[in-house]
Amino acid sequence: EVQLLESGGGLVQPGGSLRLSCAASGFTFSSYVMSWVRQAPGKGLEWVSAISGGGGSIYYADSVKGRFTISRDNSKNTLYLQMNSLRVEDKAVYYCAKHKISWRDGMDYWGQGTLVTVSS
Amino acid sequence: DIQLTQSPSFLSASVGDRVTISCRASQVITSYLAWYQQKPGKAPKLLIYAASTLESGAPSRFSGSGSGTEFTLTISSLQPEDFGTYYCQYLNNYPLTFGQGTRLEIK
């Protein structure tokens, strides 16, 4: 059974940093593109970042480029999102999501989400 | 970047109704478009990918169609459990844009 379990969310002051983790199980982690998607309170879904199976290709939304860093440790089956220079508008539930084997076919498994609150 | 505009933003329909949700792209895109259902407090679920392919486990009353700039999600006979918010997503290239969502309420 595929499982994705996010952790690392919490309350941080503007300008601060957090690192989110997503522990994956039930599939060959290194074979799949993984994404982070966020959802601000009461708002829609926003794709944040994606990383290829081997980690060699990385993509970001313009809203986080230069502040967030996606990475993965395939030996630990874990996806990460390092978030620096956090802004009030980064407050959201952050989901990690597994793409289908053809990454353009969408995200077929999602974690339960972890809440990041940015406030002074 | 590609923009996706969904219509309507809100929809109220009765059990048994045929429901259609539209997703319009800002320019011609390939058929790498997906549809998701999200219920309050839960993660999204993939319903349709490649514009018209039903995801394994998704009910057969859901179908997708379209090409070019116009795509549609159809629920053939609305069921009580179909409430929630529906999103389309562009997947041909990065950034992987989502539509703004369509909230579906059961009358």
XYZ file of C-alpha atoms in Angstrom:
227
model
C 0.000 0.000 0.000
C 1.356 3.385 -0.995
C 1.747 5.773 1.918
C 3.053 9.317 2.088
C 3.517 10.901 5.499
C 4.460 14.562 5.779
C 6.024 16.135 8.847
C 7.832 19.294 9.861
C 5.073 21.853 9.690
C 4.505 24.379 12.423
C 4.537 28.023 13.393
C 7.409 30.204 12.206
C 8.009 33.937 12.144
C 8.268 35.838 8.858
C 11.789 35.474 7.502
C 12.255 32.155 9.250
C 12.898 28.668 7.935
C 11.307 25.225 8.090
C 12.106 21.882 6.550
C 9.266 19.602 5.562
C 9.747 15.879 5.125
C 7.629 13.297 3.346
C 8.285 9.654 4.183
C 7.225 7.328 1.373
C 6.491 3.623 1.439
C 4.769 0.958 -0.635
C 6.400 1.775 -3.981
C 9.820 2.092 -5.593
C 10.424 5.673 -4.505
C 13.383 6.364 -6.788
C 11.315 5.607 -9.907
C 8.817 8.407 -9.503
C 8.643 12.154 -9.869
C 7.461 13.743 -6.633
C 5.830 17.128 -6.105
C 4.926 19.482 -3.302
C 1.519 21.160 -3.588
C 0.150 23.692 -1.134
C -3.251 25.067 -0.229
C -3.706 28.322 1.634
C -6.663 28.423 4.045
C -9.901 28.536 2.068
C -8.051 28.732 -1.250
C -7.287 26.450 -4.172
C -4.381 24.160 -4.913
C -0.996 25.608 -5.893
C 1.789 23.447 -7.278
C 5.063 24.387 -5.537
C 7.912 22.191 -6.746
C 8.786 18.879 -8.376
C 11.823 16.622 -8.518
C 12.647 13.745 -10.843
C 13.190 10.225 -9.566
C 16.960 10.510 -9.506
C 16.901 14.083 -8.256
C 18.654 15.510 -11.293
C 15.742 17.604 -12.553
C 14.094 20.143 -10.287
C 11.353 22.687 -10.928
C 9.778 25.469 -8.885
C 6.807 27.790 -9.024
C 7.860 31.411 -9.469
C 6.304 32.231 -6.082
C 8.918 30.148 -4.231
C 11.914 30.179 -6.561
C 15.071 31.231 -4.741
C 13.522 30.630 -1.305
C 12.503 26.963 -1.313
C 14.655 23.940 -2.133
C 13.286 20.512 -2.968
C 15.433 17.434 -2.500
C 15.111 13.705 -1.988
C 17.056 10.916 -0.324
C 16.237 7.739 -2.213
C 18.140 5.631 0.305
C 15.688 6.823 2.964
C 12.594 7.009 0.705
C 12.117 10.591 1.837
C 11.248 13.827 0.053
C 12.148 17.211 1.533
C 11.208 20.837 1.140
C 13.551 23.378 2.709
C 11.676 26.645 3.078
C 13.672 29.808 3.782
C 12.719 33.479 3.965
C 9.159 32.485 4.762
C 6.413 35.025 4.162
C 2.943 35.396 5.619
C 1.555 34.330 2.254
C 3.361 30.966 2.489
C 0.901 29.903 5.173
C -0.770 26.774 3.842
C -1.237 23.067 4.141
C 1.638 21.463 2.247
C 1.031 18.131 0.539
C 3.582 15.818 -0.962
C 2.316 13.889 -3.958
C 3.558 10.992 -6.047
C 3.215 11.247 -9.810
C 2.097 8.311 -11.934
C 4.914 6.488 -13.715
C 4.374 8.841 -16.655
C 4.644 12.063 -14.698
C 2.397 13.949 -17.082
C -0.479 11.659 -16.080
C -0.930 13.411 -12.770
C -0.499 12.741 -9.066
C -2.092 9.497 -7.952
C -1.156 9.464 -4.262
C -1.072 12.323 -1.784
C -0.077 12.670 1.832
C -2.416 13.982 4.488
C -0.725 17.384 4.499
C 1.215 19.395 7.063
C 0.247 22.912 8.111
C 2.770 25.724 7.907
C 1.822 28.952 9.675
C 3.903 32.076 9.178
C 3.072 34.722 11.705
C 4.740 37.104 14.120
C 2.798 30.167 -18.336
C -0.475 28.397 -19.028
C -3.537 29.679 -17.134
C -6.524 27.404 -16.504
C -9.973 28.902 -15.921
C -12.716 26.687 -14.558
C -16.427 27.364 -14.850
C -18.608 27.560 -13.002
C -16.876 28.399 -9.728
C -19.846 27.062 -7.774
C -22.459 24.538 -8.755
C -25.496 23.213 -6.912
C -27.158 20.134 -8.361
C -29.484 17.323 -7.372
C -28.826 13.627 -7.031
C -29.206 12.021 -10.430
C -28.359 15.181 -12.377
C -25.812 15.228 -15.169
C -23.109 17.721 -14.205
C -20.435 19.297 -16.381
C -17.462 21.370 -15.286
C -15.384 23.266 -17.819
C -11.651 23.966 -17.820
C -10.352 26.443 -20.365
C -6.643 26.875 -21.073
C -5.083 30.216 -22.011
C -3.483 28.610 -25.055
C -3.680 25.352 -26.932
C -2.331 22.532 -24.796
C -1.817 18.846 -25.327
C -4.110 16.366 -23.627
C -1.941 16.192 -20.498
C -4.762 17.456 -18.328
C -5.940 15.875 -15.095
C -8.992 16.280 -12.898
C -9.028 15.929 -9.099
C -11.750 15.804 -6.462
C -11.098 17.258 -3.020
C -13.354 16.950 -0.010
C -13.094 19.345 2.955
C -10.075 18.633 5.115
C -8.811 15.894 2.825
C -6.126 15.547 0.178
C -7.157 15.670 -3.482
C -7.909 12.458 -5.372
C -7.039 11.874 -9.001
C -10.128 11.151 -11.104
C -9.117 11.608 -14.734
C -5.754 11.875 -16.465
C -4.685 12.461 -20.034
C -7.931 14.432 -20.414
C -10.145 11.357 -20.727
C -8.632 8.321 -18.973
C -10.438 7.219 -15.832
C -8.081 6.628 -12.904
C -8.212 3.150 -11.423
C -10.804 3.041 -8.671
C -12.631 6.176 -9.749
C -16.360 5.627 -10.353
C -17.357 5.157 -13.984
C -19.906 7.982 -13.746
C -16.947 10.360 -14.062
C -15.651 11.077 -17.547
C -13.378 13.616 -19.166
C -13.217 15.021 -22.655
C -11.778 17.848 -24.671
C -8.769 19.025 -26.597
C -7.065 22.226 -27.612
C -8.146 24.792 -25.039
C -11.484 23.361 -23.865
C -11.796 20.432 -21.482
C -14.771 19.062 -19.599
C -15.376 16.855 -16.588
C -18.785 15.182 -16.622
C -20.585 13.341 -13.858
C -23.268 11.315 -15.592
C -25.553 10.811 -12.592
C -24.676 12.815 -9.509
C -24.387 10.879 -6.254
C -24.487 12.278 -2.698
C -20.806 11.476 -2.165
C -19.753 13.611 -5.143
C -19.816 16.858 -3.151
C -16.524 18.680 -2.901
C -14.252 20.850 -4.994
C -12.979 19.798 -8.401
C -9.715 20.998 -9.930
C -8.198 20.617 -13.357
C -4.406 20.584 -13.733
C -2.099 21.177 -16.676
C 0.759 18.693 -16.822
C 2.467 19.070 -20.170
C 5.225 21.247 -18.826
C 6.296 23.126 -15.718
C 4.801 24.977 -13.899
C 2.026 22.451 -13.297
C -0.881 24.877 -13.062
C -4.179 24.125 -11.352
C -7.490 25.699 -12.203
C -9.075 27.776 -9.445
C -11.559 25.041 -8.560
C -15.286 24.368 -8.861
C -17.207 23.759 -5.661
C -20.021 21.267 -6.117
C -22.894 21.226 -3.660
C -25.600 18.585 -3.533
C -29.072 20.145 -3.264
